[in-house]
Coordinates of C-alpha atoms and ligand atoms in Angstrom, one line a residue:
T1 CA 12.7 29.8 28.2
T2 CA 11.5 27.6 25.4
K3 CA 10.2 23.9 25.7
A4 CA 9.5 21.3 22.8
V5 CA 7.0 18.7 22.5
I6 CA 7.4 15.8 20.0
L7 CA 4.2 14.1 19.2
V8 CA 5.0 10.4 18.7
G9 CA 1.5 9.0 18.4
G10 CA 0.8 5.5 19.6
S11 CA 0.5 1.7 18.6
S12 CA -2.9 2.2 16.9
R13 CA -1.1 4.6 14.4
G14 CA 1.7 3.9 11.8
T15 CA -0.5 1.2 10.2
R16 CA 0.4 2.5 6.8
F17 CA 4.1 2.0 8.0
R18 CA 3.4 -1.7 8.1
P19 CA 5.0 -4.2 7.6
L20 CA 8.0 -2.4 9.3
S21 CA 5.9 -1.1 12.3
L22 CA 5.0 -4.7 13.1
D23 CA 8.4 -5.0 14.6
V24 CA 9.4 -1.6 15.9
P25 CA 7.3 1.6 16.7
K26 CA 7.7 4.0 13.5
P27 CA 9.5 6.8 15.7
L28 CA 12.2 4.3 16.4
F29 CA 12.7 2.9 12.9
D30 CA 16.2 3.8 11.8
V31 CA 16.9 6.0 8.7
A32 CA 20.4 7.2 7.9
G33 CA 21.7 5.4 10.7
H34 CA 19.4 6.7 13.5
P35 CA 15.7 6.6 14.7
I36 CA 13.5 8.9 12.9
L37 CA 12.9 10.5 16.6
W38 CA 16.9 10.9 16.8
H39 CA 16.5 13.4 13.9
C40 CA 14.0 15.5 15.6
L41 CA 16.0 15.7 18.9
A42 CA 19.1 16.5 17.0
A43 CA 17.3 19.5 15.6
V44 CA 15.8 20.4 19.0
Q45 CA 19.2 20.4 20.6
K46 CA 20.5 23.2 18.2
V47 CA 18.0 25.6 19.7
P48 CA 19.9 27.0 22.8
S49 CA 17.0 28.1 24.7
I50 CA 15.6 24.5 24.9
Q51 CA 16.3 22.4 27.9
E52 CA 13.3 20.3 28.3
V53 CA 11.5 18.1 25.7
Y54 CA 8.6 15.9 26.1
L55 CA 7.6 13.0 23.8
I56 CA 3.8 12.9 23.9
G57 CA 2.1 9.6 23.0
Y58 CA 0.2 6.6 23.9
Y59 CA 2.8 3.8 23.4
D60 CA 3.5 1.8 26.3
E61 CA 5.7 3.3 29.0
S62 CA 8.5 0.9 28.2
V63 CA 8.8 1.7 24.5
F64 CA 11.0 4.6 24.7
R65 CA 12.8 3.9 27.7
D66 CA 16.0 2.6 26.2
F67 CA 16.0 5.3 23.5
I68 CA 15.7 7.9 26.0
K69 CA 18.7 6.5 28.0
E70 CA 20.8 6.6 25.0
A71 CA 19.5 10.0 23.7
A72 CA 20.1 11.4 27.2
S73 CA 23.9 10.9 26.9
E74 CA 24.0 11.9 23.3
F75 CA 22.2 15.2 23.9
P76 CA 23.6 16.1 27.4
N77 CA 22.0 19.5 27.2
L78 CA 18.4 18.3 26.9
S79 CA 16.1 16.7 29.6
I80 CA 13.9 14.2 27.8
K81 CA 10.9 12.7 29.0
Y82 CA 8.0 10.5 27.9
L83 CA 4.4 11.4 28.7
R84 CA 2.0 9.0 28.2
E85 CA -1.6 9.6 27.2
Y86 CA -4.3 7.0 28.6
Q87 CA -5.5 6.9 25.2
A88 CA -5.2 9.0 21.8
L89 CA -6.1 12.5 22.9
G90 CA -5.4 14.2 19.5
T91 CA -2.5 16.3 18.6
A92 CA -3.6 19.2 21.0
G93 CA -5.4 16.9 23.6
G94 CA -2.1 15.6 24.7
L95 CA -0.8 18.9 25.0
Y96 CA -3.5 20.2 27.1
H97 CA -3.6 17.0 29.2
F98 CA -0.1 17.6 30.3
R99 CA -0.2 21.3 30.5
D100 CA 1.1 21.4 34.2
A101 CA 4.2 19.5 33.2
I102 CA 4.9 21.4 30.2
L103 CA 4.1 24.9 32.0
K104 CA 6.4 24.1 34.8
G105 CA 9.2 26.6 35.0
R106 CA 7.1 29.0 33.1
P107 CA 8.5 28.6 29.5
E108 CA 7.3 31.5 27.3
R109 CA 7.4 29.5 24.2
L110 CA 6.7 25.9 23.0
F111 CA 7.9 24.0 19.9
V112 CA 5.6 21.3 18.9
L113 CA 6.9 18.8 16.2
N114 CA 5.1 16.1 14.3
S115 CA 7.6 13.1 14.8
D116 CA 6.8 11.5 11.5
V117 CA 8.2 14.2 9.3
C118 CA 11.7 14.3 7.6
C119 CA 13.0 17.7 7.6
S120 CA 15.9 20.2 8.2
F121 CA 13.8 21.4 11.2
P122 CA 14.9 25.1 10.9
L123 CA 13.7 25.7 14.4
N124 CA 16.0 28.6 15.1
E125 CA 14.8 30.6 11.9
M126 CA 11.2 30.1 13.0
L127 CA 12.4 31.4 16.5
K128 CA 13.9 34.5 14.9
M129 CA 10.5 35.0 13.0
F130 CA 8.5 34.7 16.1
T131 CA 10.6 37.6 17.8
E132 CA 10.7 39.8 14.9
K133 CA 6.9 39.5 14.3
D134 CA 5.9 39.4 18.0
A135 CA 4.2 36.5 17.1
E136 CA 1.8 34.2 19.1
A137 CA 2.2 31.3 16.6
V138 CA 4.7 30.4 13.8
I139 CA 4.0 27.4 11.5
L140 CA 6.6 25.8 9.2
G141 CA 5.2 25.8 5.7
T142 CA 6.4 24.4 2.4
R143 CA 5.3 24.5 -1.2
V144 CA 4.2 21.2 -2.9
S145 CA 2.5 20.5 -6.2
E146 CA -1.3 21.4 -6.4
E147 CA -2.4 17.6 -6.7
A148 CA -0.3 16.9 -3.5
A149 CA -1.5 19.8 -1.3
S150 CA -5.0 18.6 -0.4
N151 CA -3.4 15.6 1.5
F152 CA -2.0 18.0 3.9
G153 CA -3.0 21.2 6.0
C154 CA -3.1 24.0 3.6
I155 CA -2.0 27.7 4.5
V156 CA -3.2 30.8 2.9
S157 CA -0.9 33.6 3.8
D158 CA -0.1 37.3 3.0
N159 CA 2.6 37.3 0.7
H160 CA 4.2 40.4 2.1
T161 CA 3.8 40.0 5.8
R162 CA 3.5 36.1 5.9
R163 CA 0.7 36.3 8.3
V164 CA -1.6 33.4 8.1
L165 CA -5.1 34.4 6.9
H166 CA -6.8 30.8 6.3
Y167 CA -6.1 27.4 7.5
V168 CA -7.8 24.3 6.2
E169 CA -6.8 20.7 7.2
K170 CA -6.8 18.6 4.2
P171 CA -9.4 20.3 2.2
E172 CA -11.6 19.0 -0.4
G173 CA -10.6 21.5 -3.3
H174 CA -7.6 23.5 -3.9
I175 CA -6.9 26.5 -1.7
S176 CA -3.0 26.6 -1.5
N177 CA 0.0 24.9 -2.4
L178 CA 1.6 26.0 0.8
I179 CA 1.2 23.4 3.3
N180 CA 1.9 22.5 7.0
C181 CA 5.2 20.8 7.6
G182 CA 3.9 19.6 11.2
V183 CA 6.2 21.9 13.0
Y184 CA 5.0 24.8 15.1
L185 CA 6.1 27.5 17.4
F186 CA 3.5 28.7 20.1
S187 CA 3.4 31.3 22.9
T188 CA 2.5 29.4 25.9
D189 CA 0.0 32.3 26.7
A190 CA -1.8 31.7 23.3
I191 CA -1.9 27.9 22.6
F192 CA -3.3 26.7 26.0
P193 CA -6.2 29.3 26.0
S194 CA -6.9 28.3 22.5
I195 CA -7.1 24.6 23.4
R196 CA -9.3 25.4 26.4
S197 CA -12.0 27.5 24.3
A198 CA -11.9 24.7 21.5
I199 CA -12.8 22.2 24.5
K200 CA -15.6 24.6 25.8
R201 CA -16.9 25.0 22.1
R202 CA -16.9 21.2 21.8
A203 CA -18.8 20.9 25.0
D204 CA -21.4 23.3 24.1
R205 CA -22.1 21.4 20.9
P206 CA -24.5 18.2 20.5
S207 CA -22.2 15.2 19.5
R208 CA -21.8 14.6 15.9
L209 CA -20.7 12.1 13.4
V210 CA -17.0 11.1 12.9
S211 CA -15.7 10.6 9.4
Y212 CA -12.7 8.5 8.7
P213 CA -9.9 9.3 6.0
S214 CA -10.4 6.9 3.0
S215 CA -7.3 5.2 1.9
D216 CA -6.5 6.2 -1.9
N217 CA -5.8 2.7 -3.4
L218 CA -6.0 -0.9 -2.9
M219 CA -2.5 -1.9 -2.1
E220 CA -2.3 0.6 0.7
S221 CA -6.0 -0.3 2.1
S222 CA -4.9 -3.8 3.1
F223 CA -2.9 -2.1 5.6
V224 CA -5.7 0.4 7.0
E225 CA -7.3 -0.2 10.3
Y226 CA -10.2 1.7 11.5
D227 CA -10.0 2.3 15.2
N228 CA -13.5 1.6 16.8
D229 CA -13.3 3.9 19.5
D230 CA -16.8 4.9 20.7
E231 CA -18.3 8.1 20.3
T232 CA -17.6 9.5 23.9
E233 CA -13.8 8.6 23.4
K234 CA -13.7 10.5 19.9
N235 CA -15.4 13.4 21.7
E236 CA -12.2 13.8 24.0
V237 CA -9.9 14.1 20.9
I238 CA -8.7 17.6 20.4
R239 CA -6.7 18.1 17.1
L240 CA -4.6 21.1 16.8
E241 CA -5.2 21.1 12.9
Q242 CA -9.0 21.0 12.7
D243 CA -9.7 22.5 16.2
I244 CA -7.1 25.1 16.9
L245 CA -5.4 26.2 13.7
S246 CA -8.2 27.8 11.6
D247 CA -9.2 29.9 14.8
M248 CA -5.8 30.9 15.3
A249 CA -5.7 32.3 11.8
D250 CA -8.8 34.5 12.7
S251 CA -7.7 35.8 16.1
K252 CA -4.1 35.5 16.7
Q253 CA -0.7 36.9 15.5
F254 CA -0.2 33.7 13.4
F255 CA 2.7 33.6 10.7
V256 CA 4.3 30.9 8.6
Y257 CA 7.8 30.4 8.0
E258 CA 8.3 29.0 4.6
T259 CA 11.2 26.5 4.2
K260 CA 13.0 26.1 1.1
D261 CA 14.8 23.0 2.4
F262 CA 13.9 19.4 2.1
W263 CA 10.6 18.3 3.8
R264 CA 9.0 14.9 3.5
Q265 CA 6.0 13.1 5.4
I266 CA 7.1 9.5 6.8
K267 CA 3.7 7.8 6.7
T268 CA 4.1 4.7 4.3
A269 CA 7.0 2.1 5.0
G270 CA 8.2 3.2 1.4
S271 CA 8.6 6.6 2.6
A272 CA 11.5 5.6 4.8
V273 CA 13.6 5.3 1.6
P274 CA 13.4 9.1 0.5
A275 CA 13.8 10.1 4.3
N276 CA 16.8 7.8 4.4
A277 CA 18.2 9.6 1.3
L278 CA 17.4 13.1 2.5
Y279 CA 19.0 12.7 6.1
L280 CA 22.1 11.1 4.5
Q281 CA 22.4 14.1 1.9
Q282 CA 22.1 16.4 5.0
A283 CA 25.0 14.4 6.9
W284 CA 27.2 14.4 3.9
Q285 CA 26.8 18.4 3.6
N286 CA 27.6 19.0 7.0
G287 CA 30.8 16.8 6.7
S288 CA 29.4 14.1 9.3
T289 CA 32.0 11.8 10.3
Q290 CA 29.6 9.0 10.7
L291 CA 29.2 8.2 7.0
A292 CA 31.4 5.5 5.4
P293 CA 34.8 5.9 4.8
A294 CA 35.7 6.7 0.9
G295 CA 36.3 3.9 -1.3
P296 CA 36.4 3.0 -5.0
N297 CA 33.0 1.2 -4.7
I298 CA 31.3 3.5 -2.2
I299 CA 29.2 6.4 -3.9
Q300 CA 28.4 9.0 -1.1
P301 CA 26.5 9.4 1.0
V302 CA 26.5 5.9 2.3
F303 CA 26.2 4.7 6.1
I304 CA 27.6 1.6 7.3
H305 CA 27.0 0.5 10.8
P306 CA 30.4 -0.4 12.4
S307 CA 29.4 -3.8 13.1
A308 CA 28.1 -4.6 9.4
H309 CA 30.3 -6.5 7.0
V310 CA 30.4 -5.3 3.7
D311 CA 32.8 -6.9 1.2
P312 CA 35.0 -4.3 -0.6
T313 CA 33.9 -5.6 -4.2
A314 CA 30.3 -4.6 -3.3
K315 CA 29.2 -1.2 -4.9
L316 CA 27.1 0.9 -2.6
G317 CA 25.3 4.1 -2.9
P318 CA 24.1 6.9 -3.3
N319 CA 21.8 6.9 -0.3
V320 CA 22.4 3.5 1.2
S321 CA 22.1 2.7 5.1
I322 CA 23.4 -0.8 6.2
G323 CA 22.4 -1.4 9.7
P324 CA 24.2 -3.4 12.6
R325 CA 25.5 -6.8 11.9
A326 CA 24.3 -6.7 8.3
T327 CA 26.4 -8.5 5.7
V328 CA 27.0 -7.5 2.0
G329 CA 28.7 -10.2 -0.1
A330 CA 31.1 -9.6 -2.9
G331 CA 30.0 -8.0 -6.1
A332 CA 26.7 -7.1 -4.8
R333 CA 25.1 -3.7 -5.8
I334 CA 23.1 -1.4 -3.5
K335 CA 21.7 1.7 -4.2
E336 CA 18.9 4.0 -2.6
S337 CA 18.0 1.4 -0.1
I338 CA 18.0 0.5 3.6
V339 CA 19.4 -3.0 4.7
L340 CA 18.3 -3.4 8.4
E341 CA 20.0 -5.3 11.2
D342 CA 21.3 -8.8 10.7
A343 CA 20.1 -8.9 7.1
E344 CA 22.3 -10.6 4.6
V345 CA 22.6 -9.7 0.9
K346 CA 24.4 -12.6 -0.7
H347 CA 27.2 -12.1 -3.5
D348 CA 26.5 -10.4 -6.9
A349 CA 22.7 -9.4 -5.7
C350 CA 21.4 -6.3 -6.6
V351 CA 19.2 -4.1 -4.3
L352 CA 17.8 -1.0 -5.7
Y353 CA 14.9 1.4 -4.0
S354 CA 14.2 -1.1 -1.4
I355 CA 14.1 -1.9 2.2
I356 CA 15.5 -5.3 3.5
G357 CA 14.0 -6.3 6.8
W358 CA 15.7 -7.4 10.0
N359 CA 17.4 -10.7 9.5
S360 CA 16.2 -11.1 6.0
R361 CA 18.4 -12.9 3.3
V362 CA 18.6 -11.8 -0.3
G363 CA 20.2 -14.7 -2.5
A364 CA 23.0 -14.6 -4.7
W365 CA 22.4 -13.0 -8.4
S366 CA 19.0 -12.2 -7.2
R367 CA 17.2 -8.6 -8.0
V368 CA 15.2 -6.7 -5.3
E369 CA 13.8 -3.5 -6.7
G370 CA 11.6 -1.0 -6.4
S371 CA 11.5 2.4 -8.6
P372 CA 12.5 6.1 -7.8
T373 CA 9.7 7.7 -5.7
P374 CA 8.5 10.9 -7.5
V375 CA 9.3 13.9 -5.6
A376 CA 6.5 16.2 -6.7
N377 CA 3.8 14.2 -5.7
H378 CA 4.7 13.3 -2.2
S379 CA 3.5 9.6 -2.7
T380 CA 5.2 6.3 -2.5
T381 CA 3.1 4.7 -5.2
I382 CA 3.6 5.0 -8.9
V383 CA 1.5 4.0 -11.9
K384 CA 3.0 1.1 -13.6
N385 CA 1.0 0.0 -16.7
G386 CA -2.1 2.0 -15.6
V387 CA -2.0 0.3 -12.3
K388 CA -1.1 2.0 -8.9
V389 CA 1.8 -0.1 -7.2
Q390 CA 4.4 0.4 -4.5
S391 CA 7.3 2.3 -5.8
I392 CA 9.5 0.8 -2.9
T393 CA 10.0 -2.9 -2.4
I394 CA 10.0 -3.9 1.2
L395 CA 10.8 -7.2 2.8
G396 CA 9.6 -7.5 6.4
K397 CA 11.6 -9.3 8.8
E398 CA 13.0 -12.7 8.3
C399 CA 12.1 -12.8 4.7
G400 CA 14.0 -14.8 2.2
V401 CA 14.5 -14.2 -1.5
G402 CA 16.2 -17.0 -3.3
D403 CA 19.0 -17.2 -5.5
E404 CA 18.5 -15.4 -8.9
V405 CA 14.9 -14.4 -8.2
R406 CA 13.5 -10.9 -9.1
V407 CA 11.4 -9.1 -6.7
Q408 CA 9.9 -5.9 -8.1
N409 CA 7.7 -3.3 -6.6
C410 CA 6.5 -5.7 -4.0
I411 CA 5.6 -5.5 -0.2
C412 CA 6.5 -8.6 1.5
L413 CA 5.1 -9.4 4.8
P414 CA 7.5 -11.1 7.7
F415 CA 8.7 -14.6 7.4
K416 CA 7.9 -15.1 3.6
E417 CA 10.3 -17.4 1.3
L418 CA 10.2 -15.9 -2.3
K419 CA 11.4 -18.5 -4.5
R420 CA 10.0 -17.5 -7.6
D421 CA 9.9 -13.9 -9.5
V422 CA 7.2 -11.6 -8.3
A423 CA 6.2 -8.1 -9.2
N424 CA 3.7 -5.5 -8.1
E425 CA 2.2 -7.6 -5.4
V426 CA 1.6 -7.5 -1.8
I427 CA 2.8 -10.9 -0.4
M428 CA 0.8 -11.9 2.7
Ligands
GDD501 N1 0.4 12.2 21.3 C1 -0.3 12.0 20.2 N2 -1.7 11.7 20.5 N3 0.2 12.2 19.1 C2 -0.6 12.2 18.1 C3 -2.1 11.8 18.1 C4 -2.5 11.8 19.5 O1 -3.7 11.3 19.8 N4 -2.5 11.8 16.9 C5 -1.6 12.0 16.0 N5 -0.4 12.2 16.8 C6 1.0 12.4 16.3 C7 1.3 11.4 15.0 O2 2.2 10.5 15.5 C8 2.2 12.3 14.2 O3 3.5 12.6 14.7 C9 1.3 13.9 14.3 O4 1.0 13.6 15.6 C10 0.5 14.1 13.1 O5 -0.1 13.0 12.8 P1 -1.7 12.9 12.3 O6 -2.7 13.3 13.5 O7 -1.8 11.6 11.6 O8 -1.8 14.0 11.1 P2 -1.1 13.7 9.5 O9 0.2 13.5 9.8 O10 -2.3 13.1 8.7 O11 -1.2 15.5 9.4 C11 -0.5 16.3 10.0 O12 0.9 16.5 9.5 C12 1.1 16.9 8.2 C13 2.5 17.0 7.8 O13 3.2 15.9 7.8 C14 -1.3 17.6 9.7 O14 -0.8 18.7 10.8 C15 -1.3 18.3 8.4 O15 -1.7 19.6 8.4 C16 0.2 18.5 8.0 O16 0.3 18.7 6.6
GTP502 P1 26.1 2.3 -11.9 O1 26.9 1.0 -12.6 O2 26.4 1.9 -10.3 O3 26.5 3.6 -12.1 O4 24.7 2.0 -12.0 P2 23.5 2.8 -12.7 O5 23.2 3.9 -12.1 O6 24.1 3.0 -14.1 O7 22.5 1.6 -13.0 P3 21.2 1.1 -12.2 O8 20.6 2.2 -11.2 O9 19.9 0.6 -13.3 O10 21.6 -0.1 -11.6 C1 22.6 -0.3 -10.6 C2 23.6 -1.1 -11.2 O11 23.6 -2.4 -10.6 C3 23.6 -1.3 -12.8 O12 24.9 -1.0 -13.0 C4 23.5 -2.8 -13.0 O13 24.1 -3.3 -13.9 C5 24.1 -3.3 -11.8 N1 23.4 -4.7 -11.4 C6 22.3 -5.2 -11.9 N2 22.2 -6.4 -11.3 C7 23.3 -6.7 -10.6 C8 23.6 -8.0 -10.0 O14 23.2 -8.8 -9.9 N3 24.7 -7.7 -9.5 C9 25.6 -6.7 -9.5 N4 26.9 -6.6 -8.8 N5 25.3 -5.6 -10.1 C10 24.1 -5.6 -10.9

């Protein structure tokens, strides 16, 4: 049999997802009408040999309780459990800590998914490659631009056999534009011994300094928080990427399955907008019945929660999600945006490339707008008049935009009232 683990992280993470992660843990944020995590489970459910899924993270026990309850009835073939790390153990540390639970029932294979990616999760294809190659590990890879590649784990593979020759996590220079999508399939006989040797190597080595990733621009840096775990805690962290994968490339039957389908990371709050678009397009292609019914003012794909109220003269789409109990007034125009629970978009307002937070109000004839996010550089910042700004405009929870006010490329923290036009700012 096969099991799956979804790495959900914890409350010290997701800082780049602020202000949205101030109110809901990132894995539970809704895109295309469902929590980010739901989309992972929907993919896992399509693998017939999987019956058990573990969410591993260090959020409080209560965080996923309701979600798991609902998911259990929606995905009746899956048993879903949350396993809580007492502290951040790293992407491999959590797996190792819970190895007894994971290995119960002697599964031969284990899928490991990062929860913060948006992707078609071609798990069955990975499984097929795993069997065909008699692999010990298969990693999902995708091609990105040369400039973007160094923000990810980079894979050098044999073009013909697809064998992974080298793996380098976020390299300084350019080594490959084939990157790690954060989705793996391991043989249980290979992964746990590999983690054990990494822990052993670690113990044999004198302690070392820990370096933190630096933020690449000012606006983002205001959301960055360094955790100040002391050295002993840091030493318990075992990361798949840095501590395991490059070793596997040297010693194991390690292959890469390259997807040509969509893939995006969900790190910044703004990246929820492209993720929403990609999952809506996927639902549209699959003929999902959950999308909005066709109408003269609906440009598909559009998701409207059954409890939302949208005036028939409002024009919505493409790539719009309207959350529970939200209201959209007459003559409004919404495109490439997410409108969250209980938000109100008044008549003749225009919302483009934006996220309207829970309970926020957007005034009549106002404009709340971002800009299209450039696909190639996998980033949610753009350069406007020589300055880096947020491409997506985000209103945190309970914000208000006055009538006829224009908000462009801004991030607005919760409870702010915008009475004048603003552009290219973080409003704190
Ligand atoms: N349970 C648990 N415990 N989960 C964790 C921990 C931890 O200590 N640390 C991170 N995670 C989860 C995060 O929530 C996320 O889903 C995933 O593990 C990876 O997060 P990061 O460690 O922040 O890595 P990254 O996203 O910068 O990069 C990884 O993903 C990229 C693809 O999105 C790497 O695997 C890259 O190589 C890869 O390209
Ligand atoms: P479509 O008319 O939907 O085809 O839009 P477009 O793709 O040609 O234009 P764009 O994406 O730039 O903008 C979206 C639409 O919203 C434009 O047609 C704008 O004229 C319209 N729009 C702009 N401001 C408002 C507003 O305040 N109210 C309404 N109802 N529409 C507006």
